Amino acid sequence: MSNLDLRPAPTVCGGRADVTARPVRDLLAAKPVMLGESTEVRRLLPSMGRRMVGAWCFVDHYGPDDIEREPGMQVPPHPHIGLQTVSWLHDGEVLHRDSLGSEQVLRPRELGLMTSGRAIAHAEQSPREHAKLLHGAQLWVALPDAHRHTAPSWEHHAELPQVSGGGGLSATVILGDLDGARSPGTTFTPLMGADITLAAGTDTRLPLQPDFEYAALTMSGEAEVDGVRLAPGSLLYLGCGRRELPLRATVDSAFMLLGGEPFEERIVMWWNFVGRTHEDIAQAREDWVSGTRFGEVSPYEGAPLPAPELPPVPLKARGRTR
Ligand code: MN
């Protein structure tokens, strides 16, 4: 997925200043954003209250939308640098195509993991023949400086480790590890992501790493996370310093748990790019406009996404600001 804002605001983030060292329960408000003409998403990161959770730096939640008579998701070819994209579905399917020649239909609870490294372009579309409902999340992970110029790659993992926590909890490990089970997805910083299902009547505790910060993105039902009952499409920031997370549900519920070691490096995010300086971002934009560096998404019917104008003030990685 892409940031389709016509006037994307630069986001400066990273560093320890904004990390909450103790457990908190900070509910972040979603911002509705139109993705193309037909899909509205809820942007939960970056938000007014928080920019990152570990290396997770971008979270959109969408659906469930009835797209039976709609084109569904239609995101034309667009570029990325300095990040990984994580595509995760609960309903429907998304056709991914990228400038490496990858072509993959993603289905619910399969991991689509794209490492942009120095440069990649991709398109994401609902296939012409698609399911009635589309429901999922699109997330980005910032790459650390040592790996942000790495070669681009695409990974599709249809088989992911399952964790049965007992007491009505079951989980799919998306990235990193949870309770001893490890995802095959490539990571570059200590982080984790899991899809957690709570059956009606669940009352349990999930082991966590105290040096990670965590957040819960609710997908369906009404999960009660550390005593906070959450409607779908909410992001609850949980802070650091937790060894376990109390979980309850009175109806069948699902949420994504995102966590990671607080990201020490300062980064600049603008449009679909993660860099360290204004020059990184301006050069990437220039290379997209001139048709170099990113390669072509082929076949694709239609025009690639045009780059928005850079803001008039230089982008600066000044620290974590709200
Ligand atoms: Mn994208």
Short mmCIF file of C-alpha atoms and ligand atoms in Angstrom, two decimals:
data_model
loop_
_atom_site.label_atom_id
_atom_site.label_comp_id
_atom_site.label_asym_id
_atom_site.label_seq_id
_atom_site.Cartn_x
_atom_site.Cartn_y
_atom_site.Cartn_z
CA MET A 1 0.00 0.00 0.00
CA SER A 2 1.01 3.55 -0.49
CA ASN A 3 0.69 6.86 1.18
CA LEU A 4 -1.58 8.51 -1.40
CA ASP A 5 -1.74 11.91 0.30
CA LEU A 6 -1.38 14.67 -2.25
CA ARG A 7 0.40 16.78 0.36
CA PRO A 8 2.10 14.28 2.66
CA ALA A 9 3.47 15.82 5.82
CA PRO A 10 7.03 14.89 6.71
CA THR A 11 7.32 12.82 9.86
CA VAL A 12 10.38 12.92 12.02
CA CYS A 13 10.77 10.05 14.41
CA GLY A 14 13.05 7.61 16.19
CA GLY A 15 15.22 8.09 19.25
CA ARG A 16 14.48 7.25 22.84
CA ALA A 17 12.90 10.52 23.96
CA ASP A 18 9.34 9.44 23.19
CA VAL A 19 9.55 5.84 24.40
CA THR A 20 7.54 5.02 27.48
CA ALA A 21 9.78 2.93 29.74
CA ARG A 22 6.91 1.70 31.89
CA PRO A 23 3.66 -0.05 31.02
CA VAL A 24 0.99 2.40 29.83
CA ARG A 25 -2.40 2.15 28.17
CA ASP A 26 -2.46 4.90 25.60
CA LEU A 27 -5.33 4.71 23.11
CA LEU A 28 -4.34 6.35 19.80
CA ALA A 29 -7.01 7.95 17.63
CA ALA A 30 -7.28 6.80 14.02
CA LYS A 31 -7.15 9.31 11.20
CA PRO A 32 -9.37 8.45 8.21
CA VAL A 33 -7.42 8.63 4.93
CA MET A 34 -8.71 7.98 1.40
CA LEU A 35 -6.65 5.47 -0.50
CA GLY A 36 -7.52 6.14 -4.13
CA GLU A 37 -11.19 6.77 -4.85
CA SER A 38 -12.87 3.83 -3.21
CA THR A 39 -10.94 2.66 -0.16
CA GLU A 40 -10.94 4.50 3.15
CA VAL A 41 -8.31 3.41 5.63
CA ARG A 42 -7.72 4.26 9.27
CA ARG A 43 -4.17 5.51 9.80
CA LEU A 44 -2.96 4.64 13.28
CA LEU A 45 0.78 5.26 12.88
CA PRO A 46 2.22 7.80 12.59
CA SER A 47 -0.40 9.55 14.70
CA MET A 48 -0.57 12.74 16.71
CA GLY A 49 0.34 10.86 19.86
CA ARG A 50 2.98 8.45 18.62
CA ARG A 51 5.31 7.90 15.67
CA MET A 52 6.79 4.44 16.15
CA VAL A 53 6.45 1.21 18.10
CA GLY A 54 9.86 -0.45 17.90
CA ALA A 55 10.76 -0.25 14.21
CA TRP A 56 7.05 -0.30 13.23
CA CYS A 57 6.55 3.15 11.72
CA PHE A 58 3.32 2.99 9.71
CA VAL A 59 0.01 1.23 10.40
CA ASP A 60 -3.14 1.41 8.27
CA HIS A 61 -6.23 -0.66 9.09
CA TYR A 62 -8.93 -1.10 6.45
CA GLY A 63 -12.29 -2.82 6.21
CA PRO A 64 -14.10 -5.03 6.53
CA ASP A 65 -15.48 -3.43 3.34
CA ASP A 66 -18.07 -4.96 1.04
CA ILE A 67 -16.37 -4.75 -2.38
CA GLU A 68 -18.56 -7.28 -4.17
CA ARG A 69 -19.53 -4.71 -6.81
CA GLU A 70 -16.48 -2.48 -6.37
CA PRO A 71 -12.96 -2.55 -7.78
CA GLY A 72 -11.65 -2.79 -4.21
CA MET A 73 -8.06 -1.85 -3.53
CA GLN A 74 -6.37 -0.15 -6.49
CA VAL A 75 -2.92 1.20 -5.64
CA PRO A 76 -0.85 1.94 -8.77
CA PRO A 77 2.93 1.38 -8.95
CA HIS A 78 4.78 3.51 -6.40
CA PRO A 79 8.30 3.52 -4.93
CA HIS A 80 9.72 2.71 -1.50
CA ILE A 81 13.12 3.15 0.14
CA GLY A 82 14.46 2.35 3.62
CA LEU A 83 11.61 0.16 4.86
CA GLN A 84 9.82 -3.17 4.78
CA THR A 85 6.12 -3.45 4.01
CA VAL A 86 4.01 -6.05 5.80
CA SER A 87 0.70 -6.97 4.17
CA TRP A 88 -1.78 -8.83 6.36
CA LEU A 89 -5.33 -9.84 5.53
CA HIS A 90 -8.26 -11.15 7.52
CA ASP A 91 -10.64 -11.24 4.53
CA GLY A 92 -10.24 -11.07 0.77
CA GLU A 93 -7.12 -11.09 -1.34
CA VAL A 94 -4.57 -8.63 -2.72
CA LEU A 95 -2.50 -9.04 -5.88
CA HIS A 96 1.06 -7.83 -5.30
CA ARG A 97 3.37 -7.06 -8.24
CA ASP A 98 6.79 -5.44 -7.95
CA SER A 99 9.75 -4.23 -9.97
CA LEU A 100 11.66 -7.46 -9.21
CA GLY A 101 9.06 -9.32 -11.27
CA SER A 102 7.26 -10.83 -8.27
CA GLU A 103 3.57 -11.54 -8.73
CA GLN A 104 1.64 -12.98 -5.81
CA VAL A 105 -1.97 -13.17 -4.67
CA LEU A 106 -2.00 -12.77 -0.90
CA ARG A 107 -4.73 -14.47 1.13
CA PRO A 108 -5.85 -14.16 4.74
CA ARG A 109 -3.16 -14.87 7.34
CA GLU A 110 -0.37 -15.17 4.77
CA LEU A 111 2.62 -12.86 5.15
CA GLY A 112 3.56 -10.60 2.26
CA LEU A 113 6.89 -9.08 3.27
CA MET A 114 8.64 -6.67 0.93
CA THR A 115 12.08 -5.34 1.82
CA SER A 116 12.59 -2.19 -0.20
CA GLY A 117 16.22 -1.75 0.76
CA ARG A 118 17.67 0.92 -1.52
CA ALA A 119 14.77 0.91 -4.00
CA ILE A 120 11.70 -1.02 -5.11
CA ALA A 121 8.37 -0.23 -6.76
CA HIS A 122 5.15 -2.21 -6.35
CA ALA A 123 1.43 -2.17 -7.08
CA GLU A 124 -1.37 -3.65 -4.96
CA GLN A 125 -4.79 -4.45 -6.32
CA SER A 126 -7.84 -6.47 -5.54
CA PRO A 127 -7.85 -9.14 -8.26
CA ARG A 128 -10.63 -8.78 -10.84
CA GLU A 129 -12.38 -11.81 -9.33
CA HIS A 130 -12.42 -11.20 -5.62
CA ALA A 131 -14.18 -12.11 -2.40
CA LYS A 132 -17.06 -10.00 -1.09
CA LEU A 133 -15.14 -8.66 1.91
CA LEU A 134 -11.76 -6.94 2.13
CA HIS A 135 -10.25 -6.53 5.58
CA GLY A 136 -6.63 -6.13 6.57
CA ALA A 137 -3.73 -4.03 7.68
CA GLN A 138 -0.75 -2.55 5.93
CA LEU A 139 2.32 -1.90 8.05
CA TRP A 140 5.83 -0.58 7.51
CA VAL A 141 8.99 -1.42 9.40
CA ALA A 142 11.90 1.07 9.28
CA LEU A 143 15.23 -0.44 8.26
CA PRO A 144 18.26 0.38 10.43
CA ASP A 145 21.05 2.41 8.82
CA ALA A 146 23.26 -0.66 8.38
CA HIS A 147 20.64 -2.34 6.17
CA ARG A 148 18.68 0.43 4.53
CA HIS A 149 20.68 0.18 1.29
CA THR A 150 20.32 -3.60 1.11
CA ALA A 151 19.09 -5.29 -2.08
CA PRO A 152 15.29 -5.29 -2.45
CA SER A 153 13.45 -8.58 -1.94
CA TRP A 154 9.96 -10.06 -1.77
CA GLU A 155 8.94 -12.86 0.57
CA HIS A 156 5.66 -14.74 0.70
CA HIS A 157 5.13 -17.00 3.71
CA ALA A 158 1.85 -18.92 3.55
CA GLU A 159 2.85 -21.20 6.43
CA LEU A 160 3.51 -19.36 9.66
CA PRO A 161 4.08 -20.77 13.16
CA GLN A 162 1.04 -21.09 15.36
CA VAL A 163 0.99 -20.62 19.12
CA SER A 164 -1.73 -22.04 21.29
CA GLY A 165 -1.69 -20.13 24.53
CA GLY A 166 -4.43 -22.12 26.20
CA GLY A 167 -7.43 -20.49 27.80
CA GLY A 168 -8.91 -19.65 24.38
CA LEU A 169 -5.88 -17.87 22.89
CA SER A 170 -4.31 -18.84 19.59
CA ALA A 171 -1.78 -16.84 17.63
CA THR A 172 -0.03 -16.71 14.27
CA VAL A 173 3.52 -15.39 14.45
CA ILE A 174 3.95 -12.84 11.63
CA LEU A 175 7.46 -11.56 12.39
CA GLY A 176 10.01 -12.25 15.09
CA ASP A 177 9.00 -14.67 17.83
CA LEU A 178 6.25 -15.21 20.31
CA ASP A 179 6.39 -17.69 23.16
CA GLY A 180 9.25 -19.62 21.49
CA ALA A 181 7.76 -19.83 17.97
CA ARG A 182 9.64 -17.91 15.27
CA SER A 183 8.43 -16.49 11.95
CA PRO A 184 10.50 -17.24 8.83
CA GLY A 185 10.14 -13.57 7.74
CA THR A 186 13.40 -11.61 7.52
CA THR A 187 13.87 -8.90 10.13
CA PHE A 188 16.67 -6.38 10.64
CA THR A 189 15.95 -5.14 14.17
CA PRO A 190 14.60 -6.94 17.26
CA LEU A 191 10.84 -6.83 16.68
CA MET A 192 7.75 -9.01 16.62
CA GLY A 193 4.28 -9.07 15.13
CA ALA A 194 1.53 -11.59 15.79
CA ASP A 195 -2.11 -12.09 14.94
CA ILE A 196 -3.92 -13.12 18.11
CA THR A 197 -7.35 -14.70 18.28
CA LEU A 198 -9.30 -14.82 21.53
CA ALA A 199 -12.31 -17.13 21.71
CA ALA A 200 -15.35 -15.91 23.64
CA GLY A 201 -14.64 -16.49 27.33
CA THR A 202 -10.85 -16.11 27.09
CA ASP A 203 -9.12 -14.98 30.26
CA THR A 204 -5.37 -15.45 29.97
CA ARG A 205 -1.92 -13.85 30.01
CA LEU A 206 0.59 -13.68 27.16
CA PRO A 207 4.34 -13.59 27.93
CA LEU A 208 6.10 -10.44 26.67
CA GLN A 209 9.68 -9.14 26.58
CA PRO A 210 10.17 -6.29 29.07
CA ASP A 211 12.74 -4.51 26.86
CA PHE A 212 10.26 -4.28 23.94
CA GLU A 213 7.57 -1.65 23.56
CA TYR A 214 4.23 -2.97 22.34
CA ALA A 215 0.92 -1.90 20.82
CA ALA A 216 -2.30 -3.77 20.05
CA LEU A 217 -4.19 -3.18 16.79
CA THR A 218 -7.71 -4.55 17.09
CA MET A 219 -9.15 -6.28 14.04
CA SER A 220 -12.51 -7.75 15.06
CA GLY A 221 -14.71 -8.47 18.06
CA GLU A 222 -13.98 -6.72 21.32
CA ALA A 223 -10.68 -7.78 22.84
CA GLU A 224 -9.94 -6.60 26.37
CA VAL A 225 -6.21 -5.83 26.44
CA ASP A 226 -4.81 -5.09 29.91
CA GLY A 227 -8.34 -4.20 30.99
CA VAL A 228 -9.07 -1.88 28.06
CA ARG A 229 -11.97 -3.04 25.89
CA LEU A 230 -11.12 -2.23 22.29
CA ALA A 231 -13.33 -1.63 19.26
CA PRO A 232 -11.95 -2.76 15.87
CA GLY A 233 -9.57 -0.29 14.23
CA SER A 234 -8.03 0.96 17.48
CA LEU A 235 -4.36 1.06 18.42
CA LEU A 236 -3.52 0.74 22.10
CA TYR A 237 0.07 1.67 22.95
CA LEU A 238 1.32 -0.43 25.86
CA GLY A 239 4.82 0.95 26.54
CA CYS A 240 7.80 -1.11 27.76
CA GLY A 241 8.51 -3.02 30.94
CA ARG A 242 5.89 -5.76 30.65
CA ARG A 243 6.56 -9.44 31.26
CA GLU A 244 3.01 -10.45 30.42
CA LEU A 245 -0.17 -9.04 28.97
CA PRO A 246 -3.59 -9.77 30.51
CA LEU A 247 -6.13 -10.65 27.81
CA ARG A 248 -9.86 -11.27 28.02
CA ALA A 249 -12.73 -11.54 25.57
CA THR A 250 -16.44 -12.03 26.02
CA VAL A 251 -16.99 -12.42 22.24
CA ASP A 252 -14.73 -13.97 19.59
CA SER A 253 -12.06 -11.31 18.99
CA ALA A 254 -8.83 -10.76 17.09
CA PHE A 255 -6.01 -8.24 17.30
CA MET A 256 -2.48 -7.77 16.04
CA LEU A 257 0.26 -7.40 18.61
CA LEU A 258 3.17 -5.26 17.39
CA GLY A 259 6.36 -4.93 19.40
CA GLY A 260 10.04 -4.22 19.22
CA GLU A 261 13.09 -2.75 20.80
CA PRO A 262 12.70 1.04 20.74
CA PHE A 263 14.24 2.29 17.47
CA GLU A 264 17.27 4.39 18.42
CA GLU A 265 18.03 5.97 15.06
CA ARG A 266 16.34 9.14 13.94
CA ILE A 267 14.57 8.85 10.64
CA VAL A 268 12.67 11.06 8.24
CA MET A 269 9.49 9.68 6.69
CA TRP A 270 7.92 11.40 3.72
CA TRP A 271 5.44 9.93 1.21
CA ASN A 272 6.62 6.33 0.69
CA PHE A 273 10.19 6.89 1.76
CA VAL A 274 12.16 6.41 4.96
CA GLY A 275 15.52 8.19 4.99
CA ARG A 276 17.88 9.99 7.30
CA THR A 277 18.19 13.35 5.57
CA HIS A 278 16.27 15.70 3.32
CA GLU A 279 18.71 14.78 0.54
CA ASP A 280 17.87 11.05 0.85
CA ILE A 281 14.20 11.83 0.34
CA ALA A 282 14.64 14.48 -2.37
CA GLN A 283 16.94 12.14 -4.35
CA ALA A 284 14.47 9.25 -4.10
CA ARG A 285 11.66 11.51 -5.31
CA GLU A 286 13.82 12.76 -8.16
CA ASP A 287 14.72 9.18 -9.15
CA TRP A 288 11.03 8.19 -9.19
CA VAL A 289 10.11 11.21 -11.34
CA SER A 290 12.96 10.54 -13.78
CA GLY A 291 12.20 6.82 -13.99
CA THR A 292 15.55 5.60 -12.71
CA ARG A 293 16.58 3.41 -9.75
CA PHE A 294 13.20 1.85 -8.95
CA GLY A 295 12.58 -0.27 -12.03
CA GLU A 296 9.20 -0.97 -13.54
CA VAL A 297 6.15 -2.88 -12.33
CA SER A 298 5.18 -4.91 -15.35
CA PRO A 299 2.64 -5.92 -16.45
CA TYR A 300 0.45 -3.16 -15.06
CA GLU A 301 -2.43 -1.46 -16.84
CA GLY A 302 -2.40 2.23 -16.02
CA ALA A 303 -0.07 4.98 -14.98
CA PRO A 304 2.27 4.80 -12.00
CA LEU A 305 1.61 7.05 -9.03
CA PRO A 306 2.99 10.57 -9.51
CA ALA A 307 5.21 11.93 -6.74
CA PRO A 308 3.75 14.76 -4.67
CA GLU A 309 5.65 18.03 -4.35
CA LEU A 310 8.22 18.20 -1.58
CA PRO A 311 7.28 20.60 1.22
CA PRO A 312 8.89 24.05 0.88
CA VAL A 313 10.97 23.63 4.06
CA PRO A 314 13.84 21.12 4.11
CA LEU A 315 13.05 17.86 5.92
CA LYS A 316 15.16 17.40 9.03
CA ALA A 317 15.58 14.49 11.41
CA ARG A 318 15.39 16.57 14.55
CA GLY A 319 14.09 13.97 16.97
CA ARG A 320 10.77 12.54 17.96
CA THR A 321 8.16 15.30 17.80
CA ARG A 322 4.42 15.27 18.27
MN MN B 1 3.54 0.43 -0.92
#
